[in-house]
PDB file of C-alpha atoms in Angstrom:
ATOM      1  CA  ARG A 243      41.800  -9.089   0.936  1.00 70.00           C
ATOM      2  CA  VAL A 244      41.863  -5.801  -1.292  1.00 76.00           C
ATOM      3  CA  ASP A 245      42.533  -6.687  -5.174  1.00 75.00           C
ATOM      4  CA  ARG A 246      42.502  -4.965  -7.883  1.00 72.00           C
ATOM      5  CA  ASP A 247      39.133  -6.281  -8.967  1.00 72.00           C
ATOM      6  CA  ILE A 248      37.784  -5.200  -5.838  1.00 72.00           C
ATOM      7  CA  VAL A 249      38.752  -1.320  -6.277  1.00 64.00           C
ATOM      8  CA  GLU A 250      37.623  -0.681  -9.729  1.00 66.00           C
ATOM      9  CA  LYS A 251      33.999  -1.887  -8.927  1.00 67.00           C
ATOM     10  CA  ALA A 252      34.167   0.055  -5.264  1.00 64.00           C
ATOM     11  CA  ALA A 253      35.864   3.476  -8.122  1.00 57.00           C
ATOM     12  CA  SER A 254      32.495   2.365 -10.659  1.00 53.00           C
ATOM     13  CA  GLU A 255      29.602   2.557  -7.962  1.00 54.00           C
ATOM     14  CA  VAL A 256      31.103   5.528  -6.427  1.00 48.00           C
ATOM     15  CA  PHE A 257      32.192   7.821  -9.403  1.00 47.00           C
ATOM     16  CA  ASP A 258      31.029   6.081 -12.140  1.00 45.00           C
ATOM     17  CA  ILE A 259      34.294   6.349 -13.829  1.00 42.00           C
ATOM     18  CA  THR A 260      34.981   2.793 -15.534  1.00 37.00           C
ATOM     19  CA  ARG A 261      34.615   4.358 -18.710  1.00 38.00           C
ATOM     20  CA  VAL A 262      37.278   6.907 -17.852  1.00 36.00           C
ATOM     21  CA  LEU A 263      39.979   5.009 -15.547  1.00 36.00           C
ATOM     22  CA  ALA A 264      39.046   1.460 -15.852  1.00 38.00           C
ATOM     23  CA  PRO A 265      39.739   0.767 -19.768  1.00 40.00           C
ATOM     24  CA  PRO A 266      39.562  -2.713 -21.474  1.00 40.00           C
ATOM     25  CA  ARG A 267      40.420  -5.542 -19.350  1.00 43.00           C
ATOM     26  CA  ALA A 268      43.608  -6.284 -21.983  1.00 42.00           C
ATOM     27  CA  VAL A 269      44.557  -2.716 -21.412  1.00 40.00           C
ATOM     28  CA  ALA A 270      43.603  -2.594 -17.846  1.00 42.00           C
ATOM     29  CA  GLY A 271      46.749  -5.302 -16.990  1.00 44.00           C
ATOM     30  CA  ARG A 272      49.349  -3.375 -18.612  1.00 44.00           C
ATOM     31  CA  MET A 273      48.294   0.080 -15.448  1.00 47.00           C
ATOM     32  CA  PRO A 274      51.450  -0.175 -13.311  1.00 48.00           C
ATOM     33  CA  ALA A 275      50.613  -0.619  -9.670  1.00 48.00           C
ATOM     34  CA  TRP A 276      50.594   3.107  -8.796  1.00 45.00           C
ATOM     35  CA  GLY A 277      47.860   3.598 -10.535  1.00 48.00           C
ATOM     36  CA  TRP A 278      45.973   1.087  -8.593  1.00 43.00           C
ATOM     37  CA  GLY A 279      46.805   2.195  -5.270  1.00 49.00           C
ATOM     38  CA  LEU A 280      45.451   5.894  -7.129  1.00 44.00           C
ATOM     39  CA  VAL A 281      42.721   4.764  -7.995  1.00 43.00           C
ATOM     40  CA  ALA A 282      42.307   3.758  -3.758  1.00 46.00           C
ATOM     41  CA  SER A 283      43.323   6.465  -2.163  1.00 48.00           C
ATOM     42  CA  THR A 284      40.906   8.448  -4.713  1.00 44.00           C
ATOM     43  CA  THR A 285      37.687   6.238  -3.912  1.00 44.00           C
ATOM     44  CA  VAL A 286      38.486   6.159  -0.195  1.00 43.00           C
ATOM     45  CA  LEU A 287      38.710  10.211  -0.366  1.00 44.00           C
ATOM     46  CA  GLY A 288      35.259  10.043  -2.525  1.00 46.00           C
ATOM     47  CA  VAL A 289      33.910   7.912   0.154  1.00 42.00           C
ATOM     48  CA  ALA A 290      35.084  10.717   3.397  1.00 46.00           C
ATOM     49  CA  GLY A 291      33.980  13.649   1.309  1.00 47.00           C
ATOM     50  CA  MET A 292      30.352  12.488   0.976  1.00 45.00           C
ATOM     51  CA  ALA A 293      30.275  11.432   4.003  1.00 43.00           C
ATOM     52  CA  SER A 294      31.020  15.375   5.133  1.00 44.00           C
ATOM     53  CA  VAL A 295      28.320  16.476   3.446  1.00 42.00           C
ATOM     54  CA  ALA A 296      26.176  14.118   4.651  1.00 44.00           C
ATOM     55  CA  TRP A 297      27.444  15.354   7.989  1.00 41.00           C
ATOM     56  CA  LEU A 298      27.242  18.473   7.593  1.00 41.00           C
ATOM     57  CA  GLN A 299      23.640  18.717   6.226  1.00 46.00           C
ATOM     58  CA  HIS A 300      22.548  16.600  10.008  1.00 45.00           C
ATOM     59  CA  ARG A 301      23.928  19.334  11.185  1.00 46.00           C
ATOM     60  CA  ALA A 302      22.231  21.956   9.854  1.00 46.00           C
ATOM     61  CA  HIS A 303      18.974  19.262  10.219  1.00 46.00           C
ATOM     62  CA  PRO A 304      18.979  17.230  13.190  1.00 47.00           C
ATOM     63  CA  GLY A 305      16.472  14.235  13.730  1.00 45.00           C
ATOM     64  CA  VAL A 306      16.314  13.503  10.181  1.00 43.00           C
ATOM     65  CA  GLU A 307      18.555  10.622   9.313  1.00 43.00           C
ATOM     66  CA  PRO A 308      21.149  11.702   6.026  1.00 43.00           C
ATOM     67  CA  VAL A 309      20.572  10.127   2.899  1.00 42.00           C
ATOM     68  CA  VAL A 310      23.935  10.420   0.330  1.00 39.00           C
ATOM     69  CA  VAL A 311      23.168  10.053  -3.860  1.00 39.00           C
ATOM     70  CA  ALA A 312      25.962  10.270  -6.205  1.00 38.00           C
ATOM     71  CA  LYS A 313      24.662  11.448  -9.283  1.00 37.00           C
ATOM     72  CA  ALA A 314      26.459   9.530 -12.554  1.00 38.00           C
ATOM     73  CA  ALA A 315      28.727  11.892 -14.553  1.00 37.00           C
ATOM     74  CA  SER A 316      28.965  11.198 -18.392  1.00 38.00           C
ATOM     75  CA  ALA A 317      31.993  13.309 -18.381  1.00 38.00           C
ATOM     76  CA  PRO A 318      35.292  12.716 -17.292  1.00 39.00           C
ATOM     77  CA  MET A 319      36.083  12.803 -13.272  1.00 38.00           C
ATOM     78  CA  ALA A 320      37.284  15.492 -13.189  1.00 39.00           C
ATOM     79  CA  ALA A 321      34.353  16.914 -14.218  1.00 39.00           C
ATOM     80  CA  SER A 322      31.556  14.834 -11.465  1.00 37.00           C
ATOM     81  CA  ARG A 323      30.827  15.391  -7.982  1.00 38.00           C
ATOM     82  CA  PRO A 324      28.648  13.976  -6.128  1.00 35.00           C
ATOM     83  CA  THR A 325      25.305  15.082  -5.285  1.00 35.00           C
ATOM     84  CA  ALA A 326      24.167  15.166  -1.709  1.00 34.00           C
ATOM     85  CA  ALA A 327      20.339  15.227   0.163  1.00 32.00           C
ATOM     86  CA  LEU A 328      18.516  14.968   2.938  1.00 30.00           C
ATOM     87  CA  VAL A 329      15.469  12.310   2.245  1.00 32.00           C
ATOM     88  CA  THR A 330      12.895  10.915   4.166  1.00 34.00           C
ATOM     89  CA  ALA A 331      11.293   7.559   4.469  1.00 35.00           C
ATOM     90  CA  ASN A 332       8.517   7.780   2.118  1.00 36.00           C
ATOM     91  CA  GLN A 333       9.855  10.769  -0.679  1.00 38.00           C
ATOM     92  CA  VAL A 334      12.525   9.452  -3.837  1.00 39.00           C
ATOM     93  CA  ALA A 335      16.324  11.165  -2.803  1.00 40.00           C
ATOM     94  CA  PRO A 336      16.223  14.209  -5.178  1.00 41.00           C
ATOM     95  CA  THR A 337      19.484  14.685  -6.539  1.00 42.00           C
ATOM     96  CA  VAL A 338      19.471  18.842  -6.559  1.00 41.00           C
ATOM     97  CA  ALA A 339      22.560  21.487  -5.913  1.00 42.00           C
ATOM     98  CA  PRO A 340      23.735  22.038  -3.066  1.00 43.00           C
ATOM     99  CA  SER A 341      22.434  25.468  -2.832  1.00 43.00           C
ATOM    100  CA  ALA A 342      19.357  24.602  -3.522  1.00 41.00           C
ATOM    101  CA  PRO A 343      16.487  24.361  -0.718  1.00 42.00           C
ATOM    102  CA  ILE A 344      15.216  21.044   0.453  1.00 37.00           C
ATOM    103  CA  GLU A 345      11.327  21.047   1.762  1.00 37.00           C
ATOM    104  CA  LEU A 346      11.129  18.175   4.298  1.00 38.00           C
ATOM    105  CA  ALA A 347       7.662  16.366   4.321  1.00 38.00           C
ATOM    106  CA  ALA A 348       6.060  19.574   2.490  1.00 41.00           C
ATOM    107  CA  PRO A 349       3.607  17.209   0.769  1.00 46.00           C
ATOM    108  CA  VAL A 350       1.993  16.037   4.242  1.00 50.00           C
ATOM    109  CA  LEU A 351       1.720  18.758   6.201  1.00 49.00           C
ATOM    110  CA  LYS A 352       0.118  20.633   3.325  1.00 57.00           C
ATOM    111  CA  ALA A 353      -2.873  17.966   2.887  1.00 62.00           C
ATOM    112  CA  SER A 354      -3.142  17.318   5.734  1.00 65.00           C
ATOM    113  CA  ALA A 355      -3.837  21.258   6.270  1.00 69.00           C
ATOM    114  CA  GLU A 356      -6.898  20.780   3.311  1.00 69.00           C
ATOM    115  CA  ILE A 357      -8.263  18.072   4.705  1.00 71.00           C
ATOM    116  CA  ALA A 358      -8.017  19.968   8.845  1.00 69.00           C
ATOM    117  CA  SER A 359     -10.028  22.910   6.538  1.00 71.00           C
ATOM    118  CA  LEU A 360     -12.479  21.213   4.976  1.00 71.00           C
ATOM    119  CA  PHE A 361     -13.740  18.899   8.287  1.00 74.00           C
ATOM    120  CA  GLY A 362     -13.253  21.596  10.302  1.00 71.00           C
ATOM    121  CA  SER A 363     -12.804  18.215  13.139  1.00 72.00           C
ATOM    122  CA  LYS A 364     -10.427  15.206  12.987  1.00 77.00           C
ATOM    123  CA  GLN A 365     -12.244  11.950  14.132  1.00 80.00           C
ATOM    124  CA  GLY A 366      -9.676   9.992  16.010  1.00 83.00           C
ATOM    125  CA  SER A 367     -12.306   7.215  17.357  1.00 88.00           C
ATOM    126  CA  GLU A 368     -11.834   4.562  15.328  1.00 92.00           C
ATOM    127  CA  ARG A 369     -14.827   3.195  17.308  1.00 92.00           C
ATOM    128  CA  ARG A 370     -16.609   5.684  16.367  1.00 92.00           C
ATOM    129  CA  ALA A 371     -16.238   5.287  12.699  1.00 94.00           C
ATOM    130  CA  TRP A 372     -17.402   1.494  12.507  1.00 95.00           C
ATOM    131  CA  LEU A 373     -20.703   3.268  14.691  1.00 93.00           C
ATOM    132  CA  ASP A 374     -21.038   5.928  11.981  1.00 93.00           C
ATOM    133  CA  LEU A 375     -21.160   2.324   9.057  1.00 96.00           C
ATOM    134  CA  ALA A 376     -23.072   0.747  10.829  1.00 96.00           C
ATOM    135  CA  PRO A 377     -26.397   2.165  10.021  1.00 95.00           C
ATOM    136  CA  LEU A 378     -25.305   1.853   5.639  1.00 94.00           C
ATOM    137  CA  TRP A 379     -25.543  -1.917   6.619  1.00 94.00           C
ATOM    138  CA  LYS A 380     -29.026  -1.618   8.580  1.00 93.00           C
ATOM    139  CA  LEU A 381     -27.272  -2.703  12.110  1.00 93.00           C
ATOM    140  CA  PRO A 382     -28.211  -1.522  15.820  1.00 89.00           C
ATOM    141  CA  LEU A 383     -24.590  -1.674  17.131  1.00 88.00           C
ATOM    142  CA  ALA A 384     -25.046  -0.897  20.417  1.00 85.00           C
ATOM    143  CA  GLU A 385     -21.859   0.171  23.104  1.00 83.00           C
ATOM    144  CA  GLY A 386     -19.381  -2.335  23.254  1.00 88.00           C
ATOM    145  CA  ASP A 387     -16.620  -3.705  20.583  1.00 93.00           C
ATOM    146  CA  PRO A 388     -18.583  -3.344  16.867  1.00 95.00           C
ATOM    147  CA  CYS A 389     -17.202  -6.144  14.873  1.00 95.00           C
ATOM    148  CA  ALA A 390     -18.096  -8.258  17.801  1.00 95.00           C
ATOM    149  CA  GLN A 391     -22.305  -6.804  17.666  1.00 95.00           C
ATOM    150  CA  ALA A 392     -22.278  -7.392  14.071  1.00 95.00           C
ATOM    151  CA  GLN A 393     -20.773 -10.847  13.670  1.00 94.00           C
ATOM    152  CA  GLN A 394     -23.256 -12.763  15.663  1.00 93.00           C
ATOM    153  CA  VAL A 395     -26.169 -11.420  12.686  1.00 93.00           C
ATOM    154  CA  ASN A 396     -23.815 -12.856  10.430  1.00 94.00           C
ATOM    155  CA  VAL A 397     -21.639  -9.240   9.551  1.00 96.00           C
ATOM    156  CA  HIS A 398     -17.204  -9.830   9.870  1.00 96.00           C
ATOM    157  CA  CYS A 399     -15.217  -6.846   9.663  1.00 97.00           C
ATOM    158  CA  PHE A 400     -12.398  -6.362   7.301  1.00 97.00           C
ATOM    159  CA  ARG A 401      -9.074  -5.058   7.014  1.00 96.00           C
ATOM    160  CA  SER A 402      -6.772  -4.516   3.953  1.00 94.00           C
ATOM    161  CA  SER A 403      -3.713  -1.858   3.483  1.00 93.00           C
ATOM    162  CA  ARG A 404      -4.157  -2.848  -0.379  1.00 90.00           C
ATOM    163  CA  GLY A 405      -5.213   0.375  -1.530  1.00 91.00           C
ATOM    164  CA  LEU A 406      -7.781   1.912  -4.027  1.00 92.00           C
ATOM    165  CA  SER A 407      -7.712  -0.580  -6.320  1.00 92.00           C
ATOM    166  CA  LEU A 408      -8.808  -3.583  -4.088  1.00 93.00           C
ATOM    167  CA  ILE A 409     -11.800  -0.256  -2.895  1.00 95.00           C
ATOM    168  CA  ARG A 410     -13.662  -0.278  -6.079  1.00 94.00           C
ATOM    169  CA  GLN A 411     -13.479  -3.763  -7.269  1.00 92.00           C
ATOM    170  CA  LEU A 412     -15.107  -4.854  -4.337  1.00 94.00           C
ATOM    171  CA  ASP A 413     -17.539  -2.002  -4.386  1.00 94.00           C
ATOM    172  CA  ARG A 414     -18.884  -1.235  -0.682  1.00 96.00           C
ATOM    173  CA  PRO A 415     -18.326   2.064   1.409  1.00 97.00           C
ATOM    174  CA  GLY A 416     -16.721   1.176   4.422  1.00 97.00           C
ATOM    175  CA  ILE A 417     -13.164   3.508   6.370  1.00 97.00           C
ATOM    176  CA  LEU A 418     -10.404   4.822   5.893  1.00 96.00           C
ATOM    177  CA  THR A 419      -7.378   5.189   7.692  1.00 93.00           C
ATOM    178  CA  LEU A 420      -5.615   9.016   7.433  1.00 89.00           C
ATOM    179  CA  ASN A 421      -2.215  10.358   8.534  1.00 80.00           C
ATOM    180  CA  ASP A 422      -2.345  13.641  10.586  1.00 69.00           C
ATOM    181  CA  GLU A 423       0.139  16.020  10.421  1.00 68.00           C
ATOM    182  CA  SER A 424       1.623  14.698  13.454  1.00 71.00           C
ATOM    183  CA  GLY A 425       1.615  11.117  12.398  1.00 71.00           C
ATOM    184  CA  HIS A 426      -1.836  10.492  14.621  1.00 78.00           C
ATOM    185  CA  ALA A 427      -4.068   8.280  12.573  1.00 86.00           C
ATOM    186  CA  THR A 428      -7.608  10.344  11.659  1.00 88.00           C
ATOM    187  CA  TYR A 429     -10.783   7.861  10.429  1.00 93.00           C
ATOM    188  CA  ALA A 430     -12.671   9.067   7.545  1.00 93.00           C
ATOM    189  CA  LEU A 431     -16.055   7.093   5.261  1.00 95.00           C
ATOM    190  CA  LEU A 432     -15.836   6.791   1.995  1.00 96.00           C
ATOM    191  CA  THR A 433     -18.955   6.346   0.942  1.00 95.00           C
ATOM    192  CA  SER A 434     -17.946   7.550  -2.886  1.00 95.00           C
ATOM    193  CA  LEU A 435     -15.290   7.423  -4.994  1.00 95.00           C
ATOM    194  CA  ASP A 436     -15.009   8.260  -9.085  1.00 92.00           C
ATOM    195  CA  LYS A 437     -11.618   8.569 -11.302  1.00 91.00           C
ATOM    196  CA  GLN A 438     -10.937  12.134  -9.858  1.00 92.00           C
ATOM    197  CA  SER A 439     -12.418  12.386  -6.373  1.00 93.00           C
ATOM    198  CA  ALA A 440     -14.217  10.700  -3.455  1.00 94.00           C
ATOM    199  CA  THR A 441     -16.470  11.564  -0.951  1.00 94.00           C
ATOM    200  CA  LEU A 442     -15.993  11.365   3.076  1.00 93.00           C
ATOM    201  CA  SER A 443     -17.650  11.930   6.063  1.00 91.00           C
ATOM    202  CA  MET A 444     -15.956  12.760   9.185  1.00 88.00           C
ATOM    203  CA  GLY A 445     -17.495  14.161  12.734  1.00 82.00           C
ATOM    204  CA  GLY A 446     -20.123  14.762  11.393  1.00 84.00           C
ATOM    205  CA  VAL A 447     -19.564  17.187   7.455  1.00 88.00           C
ATOM    206  CA  THR A 448     -19.295  16.122   4.156  1.00 90.00           C
ATOM    207  CA  LYS A 449     -17.526  16.281   1.559  1.00 90.00           C
ATOM    208  CA  THR A 450     -15.623  15.779  -1.825  1.00 92.00           C
ATOM    209  CA  VAL A 451     -12.203  15.511  -2.031  1.00 90.00           C
ATOM    210  CA  PRO A 452      -9.635  14.920  -4.708  1.00 91.00           C
ATOM    211  CA  LEU A 453      -7.901  11.801  -4.458  1.00 92.00           C
ATOM    212  CA  ALA A 454      -4.540  13.967  -5.162  1.00 90.00           C
ATOM    213  CA  THR A 455      -4.898  15.224  -1.878  1.00 88.00           C
ATOM    214  CA  LEU A 456      -6.661  12.288  -0.029  1.00 90.00           C
ATOM    215  CA  LEU A 457      -3.619  10.038  -1.433  1.00 88.00           C
ATOM    216  CA  LYS A 458      -1.197  12.746   0.789  1.00 85.00           C
ATOM    217  CA  VAL A 459      -2.601  11.859   3.545  1.00 87.00           C
ATOM    218  CA  TRP A 460      -3.848   8.066   3.442  1.00 91.00           C
ATOM    219  CA  ARG A 461      -1.195   4.248   3.177  1.00 90.00           C
ATOM    220  CA  GLY A 462      -4.245   2.709   2.066  1.00 93.00           C
ATOM    221  CA  ASP A 463      -5.835   1.474   4.668  1.00 95.00           C
ATOM    222  CA  PHE A 464      -9.089   0.263   4.630  1.00 97.00           C
ATOM    223  CA  ALA A 465     -11.850  -1.174   6.895  1.00 97.00           C
ATOM    224  CA  THR A 466     -15.450  -2.645   5.709  1.00 97.00           C
ATOM    225  CA  PHE A 467     -17.939  -4.450   7.024  1.00 97.00           C
ATOM    226  CA  TRP A 468     -19.736  -8.027   4.549  1.00 97.00           C
ATOM    227  CA  ARG A 469     -21.931  -9.840   5.324  1.00 96.00           C
ATOM    228  CA  ALA A 470     -20.587 -13.835   5.973  1.00 96.00           C
ATOM    229  CA  PRO A 471     -22.961 -17.053   4.646  1.00 94.00           C
ATOM    230  CA  PRO A 472     -24.214 -18.629   7.931  1.00 90.00           C
ATOM    231  CA  GLY A 473     -21.587 -20.970   9.882  1.00 89.00           C
ATOM    232  CA  TYR A 474     -18.411 -18.910   8.566  1.00 93.00           C
ATOM    233  CA  LEU A 475     -15.284 -18.545  11.100  1.00 90.00           C
ATOM    234  CA  GLN A 476     -12.125 -18.559   8.177  1.00 92.00           C
ATOM    235  CA  SER A 477     -11.704 -19.020   4.436  1.00 93.00           C
ATOM    236  CA  ILE A 478     -12.510 -23.064   3.240  1.00 92.00           C
ATOM    237  CA  VAL A 479      -9.391 -24.338   2.393  1.00 89.00           C
ATOM    238  CA  ASP A 480      -8.525 -28.131   0.546  1.00 89.00           C
ATOM    239  CA  GLY A 481     -10.567 -31.015   2.286  1.00 92.00           C
ATOM    240  CA  ASN A 482     -12.970 -29.268   3.945  1.00 93.00           C
ATOM    241  CA  ALA A 483     -16.446 -30.447   3.746  1.00 93.00           C
ATOM    242  CA  GLY A 484     -20.382 -29.457   5.142  1.00 93.00           C
ATOM    243  CA  PRO A 485     -22.876 -26.798   4.659  1.00 94.00           C
ATOM    244  CA  LEU A 486     -20.336 -23.922   4.146  1.00 94.00           C
ATOM    245  CA  VAL A 487     -19.121 -25.444   1.226  1.00 95.00           C
ATOM    246  CA  ASP A 488     -21.929 -26.483   0.391  1.00 95.00           C
ATOM    247  CA  THR A 489     -23.373 -22.570  -0.177  1.00 94.00           C
ATOM    248  CA  LEU A 490     -19.842 -22.315  -1.307  1.00 96.00           C
ATOM    249  CA  VAL A 491     -20.496 -24.661  -3.794  1.00 96.00           C
ATOM    250  CA  THR A 492     -24.098 -22.859  -4.683  1.00 95.00           C
ATOM    251  CA  ARG A 493     -23.203 -19.124  -4.786  1.00 94.00           C
ATOM    252  CA  LEU A 494     -20.638 -20.443  -7.881  1.00 96.00           C
ATOM    253  CA  ALA A 495     -23.219 -21.929  -9.709  1.00 95.00           C
ATOM    254  CA  ILE A 496     -25.566 -19.470  -9.361  1.00 94.00           C
ATOM    255  CA  ALA A 497     -23.290 -16.616 -10.001  1.00 93.00           C
ATOM    256  CA  GLN A 498     -21.799 -18.807 -13.764  1.00 90.00           C
ATOM    257  CA  GLY A 499     -25.142 -19.870 -14.247  1.00 91.00           C
ATOM    258  CA  GLU A 500     -25.277 -23.362 -13.496  1.00 91.00           C
ATOM    259  CA  PRO A 501     -27.853 -25.613 -11.898  1.00 91.00           C
ATOM    260  CA  VAL A 502     -27.971 -26.018  -8.910  1.00 91.00           C
ATOM    261  CA  THR A 503     -27.999 -29.423  -6.776  1.00 88.00           C
ATOM    262  CA  ALA A 504     -28.462 -29.802  -3.680  1.00 86.00           C
ATOM    263  CA  ASP A 505     -25.936 -32.802  -3.204  1.00 89.00           C
ATOM    264  CA  LYS A 506     -22.707 -32.606  -0.408  1.00 93.00           C
ATOM    265  CA  HIS A 507     -19.445 -31.088  -1.551  1.00 93.00           C
ATOM    266  CA  THR A 508     -15.687 -31.661  -0.160  1.00 95.00           C
ATOM    267  CA  TYR A 509     -13.500 -28.388  -0.926  1.00 95.00           C
ATOM    268  CA  ASP A 510     -11.358 -30.171  -3.749  1.00 95.00           C
ATOM    269  CA  ALA A 511      -8.995 -29.714  -6.890  1.00 95.00           C
ATOM    270  CA  ALA A 512     -11.586 -29.296  -9.000  1.00 94.00           C
ATOM    271  CA  LEU A 513     -13.712 -26.834  -6.532  1.00 95.00           C
ATOM    272  CA  LYS A 514     -10.599 -24.914  -5.955  1.00 95.00           C
ATOM    273  CA  ALA A 515      -9.925 -24.463  -9.404  1.00 95.00           C
ATOM    274  CA  LYS A 516     -13.638 -23.482 -10.037  1.00 95.00           C
ATOM    275  CA  VAL A 517     -12.217 -20.914  -6.886  1.00 96.00           C
ATOM    276  CA  ALA A 518      -9.777 -19.602  -8.640  1.00 96.00           C
ATOM    277  CA  ALA A 519     -11.369 -19.542 -12.008  1.00 96.00           C
ATOM    278  CA  PHE A 520     -14.163 -16.955 -10.832  1.00 96.00           C
ATOM    279  CA  GLN A 521     -11.682 -14.847  -8.118  1.00 95.00           C
ATOM    280  CA  GLN A 522      -9.466 -13.845 -11.268  1.00 94.00           C
ATOM    281  CA  ALA A 523     -12.357 -12.904 -13.281  1.00 94.00           C
ATOM    282  CA  HIS A 524     -13.384 -10.296 -10.310  1.00 93.00           C
ATOM    283  CA  GLY A 525     -10.211  -9.174  -9.634  1.00 91.00           C
ATOM    284  CA  LEU A 526      -8.397 -11.028  -7.408  1.00 92.00           C
ATOM    285  CA  ARG A 527      -5.820 -13.044  -6.475  1.00 92.00           C
ATOM    286  CA  PRO A 528      -6.490 -16.679  -7.782  1.00 95.00           C
ATOM    287  CA  ASP A 529      -5.280 -18.402  -4.653  1.00 94.00           C
ATOM    288  CA  GLY A 530      -8.082 -21.315  -4.503  1.00 94.00           C
ATOM    289  CA  VAL A 531      -9.063 -20.181  -0.633  1.00 94.00           C
ATOM    290  CA  ALA A 532     -12.158 -18.662  -0.595  1.00 95.00           C
ATOM    291  CA  GLY A 533     -12.106 -16.016   1.230  1.00 95.00           C
ATOM    292  CA  PRO A 534     -13.348 -12.759   2.651  1.00 96.00           C
ATOM    293  CA  THR A 535     -12.899 -11.161  -0.377  1.00 96.00           C
ATOM    294  CA  THR A 536     -13.554 -13.756  -2.361  1.00 96.00           C
ATOM    295  CA  PHE A 537     -17.323 -13.889  -0.639  1.00 96.00           C
ATOM    296  CA  MET A 538     -17.710 -10.597  -1.402  1.00 96.00           C
ATOM    297  CA  GLN A 539     -17.479 -10.388  -4.700  1.00 96.00           C
ATOM    298  CA  LEU A 540     -19.888 -14.111  -4.949  1.00 96.00           C
ATOM    299  CA  ASN A 541     -22.542 -11.599  -2.651  1.00 96.00           C
ATOM    300  CA  ARG A 542     -22.122  -8.262  -5.465  1.00 93.00           C
ATOM    301  CA  VAL A 543     -23.242 -11.003  -8.401  1.00 94.00           C
ATOM    302  CA  THR A 544     -25.497 -13.145  -6.745  1.00 94.00           C
ATOM    303  CA  GLY A 545     -26.976 -10.076  -5.326  1.00 92.00           C
ATOM    304  CA  VAL A 546     -26.922 -10.352  -1.761  1.00 93.00           C
ATOM    305  CA  ASP A 547     -27.862  -7.091   0.380  1.00 93.00           C
ATOM    306  CA  GLU A 548     -25.177  -5.246   0.758  1.00 95.00           C
ATOM    307  CA  PRO A 549     -24.533  -0.919  -0.050  1.00 96.00           C
ATOM    308  CA  ARG A 550     -22.377  -0.139  -2.825  1.00 95.00           C
ATOM    309  CA  LEU A 551     -19.930   2.972  -3.435  1.00 94.00           C
ATOM    310  CA  ARG A 552     -21.728   5.818  -5.532  1.00 87.00           C
ATOM    311  CA  THR A 553     -19.902   6.678  -8.460  1.00 77.00           C
ATOM    312  CA  GLY A 554     -20.592  10.692  -8.033  1.00 60.00           C
ATOM    313  CA  GLY A 555     -20.027  13.627  -5.442  1.00 49.00           C
TER     314      GLY A 555
END
C-alpha cells in the first residue's frame, strides 16, 4: 500500500527534494491530498525518465550494463536533472554531463599495452611460471605437477588474493596472475619490490614496472613456495598434539628469545594465545591458527633458508 510516508521517501531518494517538497512534519500534515498525488506522479515520471536515458545508452553501447546515477540537487527541483552514465563492473560511476564522451575500460587496455610492450611476449602457462620460480628455491622440478613434486621435500605451494600488503609482509618472490586486454591470465615472476615499482620476469625478459601500471592489470592474486616443518599437512588447531606442535613451540621460543625445552605439548588455549600474539606482531590476522603464513613468518624470524624479495630493480 503506497501511503504518504512511502511517497515522501521515494521522492527524497530519487530527486533529493526533501528540503523542497517535504516540509517539517507539522506542516506536511496539512498538505492537501492533491499535493501528495503530485509528488507521487512526479516521482514515477522521474524514474521513467531515467530508465529511458539508460535504455538509450544501452542502445548506443550494446553489451554494457547501464547504470543510472542520480546526482543530488541542492537547488529547487525545477533546476535539478538526474545525470546518467555507463560504468563497468570495476569502475566508479561518474557524474558527467550527458554530452561528454565515455571511455570504457581504457585504463586496463592501456596498462595491458604497456606490459606487452615491455615484455614482448606473454606467459600463459601457470606451470611454466612455477618452474621459473623453482630455481630460487633450489628445487630441481621435472615434468608433472610442480606443487606435488615440491611437497616431497617439504616445500609447499601457497596461494593468496590479498595483494601487496601480504606480499610485503611475507617478503618472498612469487607469481603474480595478471589480466590481459582479453581477460586471459598471464603469469609474471615477482623478484623485487619497493614503494614505487616491482621487478617482473616473463618469457625470459626482466623489467621494472611502476606499481601504478601493475595495479591496473593485477587483482591481487599471488602464489609462492614455503618451507614447511616435517609432517606438516594442514594448519594446527585446538587440541592437536605431536611432533608438529612441538616444532611450533620450539620455533616460537627461538623467535621470542625464550629457552627451548624438550617437553611435549598440546595446542591448548595458552599456546594459541602465544601464536595469536606472534601473528599480531608480524602483521598477520591474530586468529591463533598456525597455518602457512604463520610458519612463513616464523621461518623468516628464525633464519630458515628461503629466498627474499629484493628491494631494488
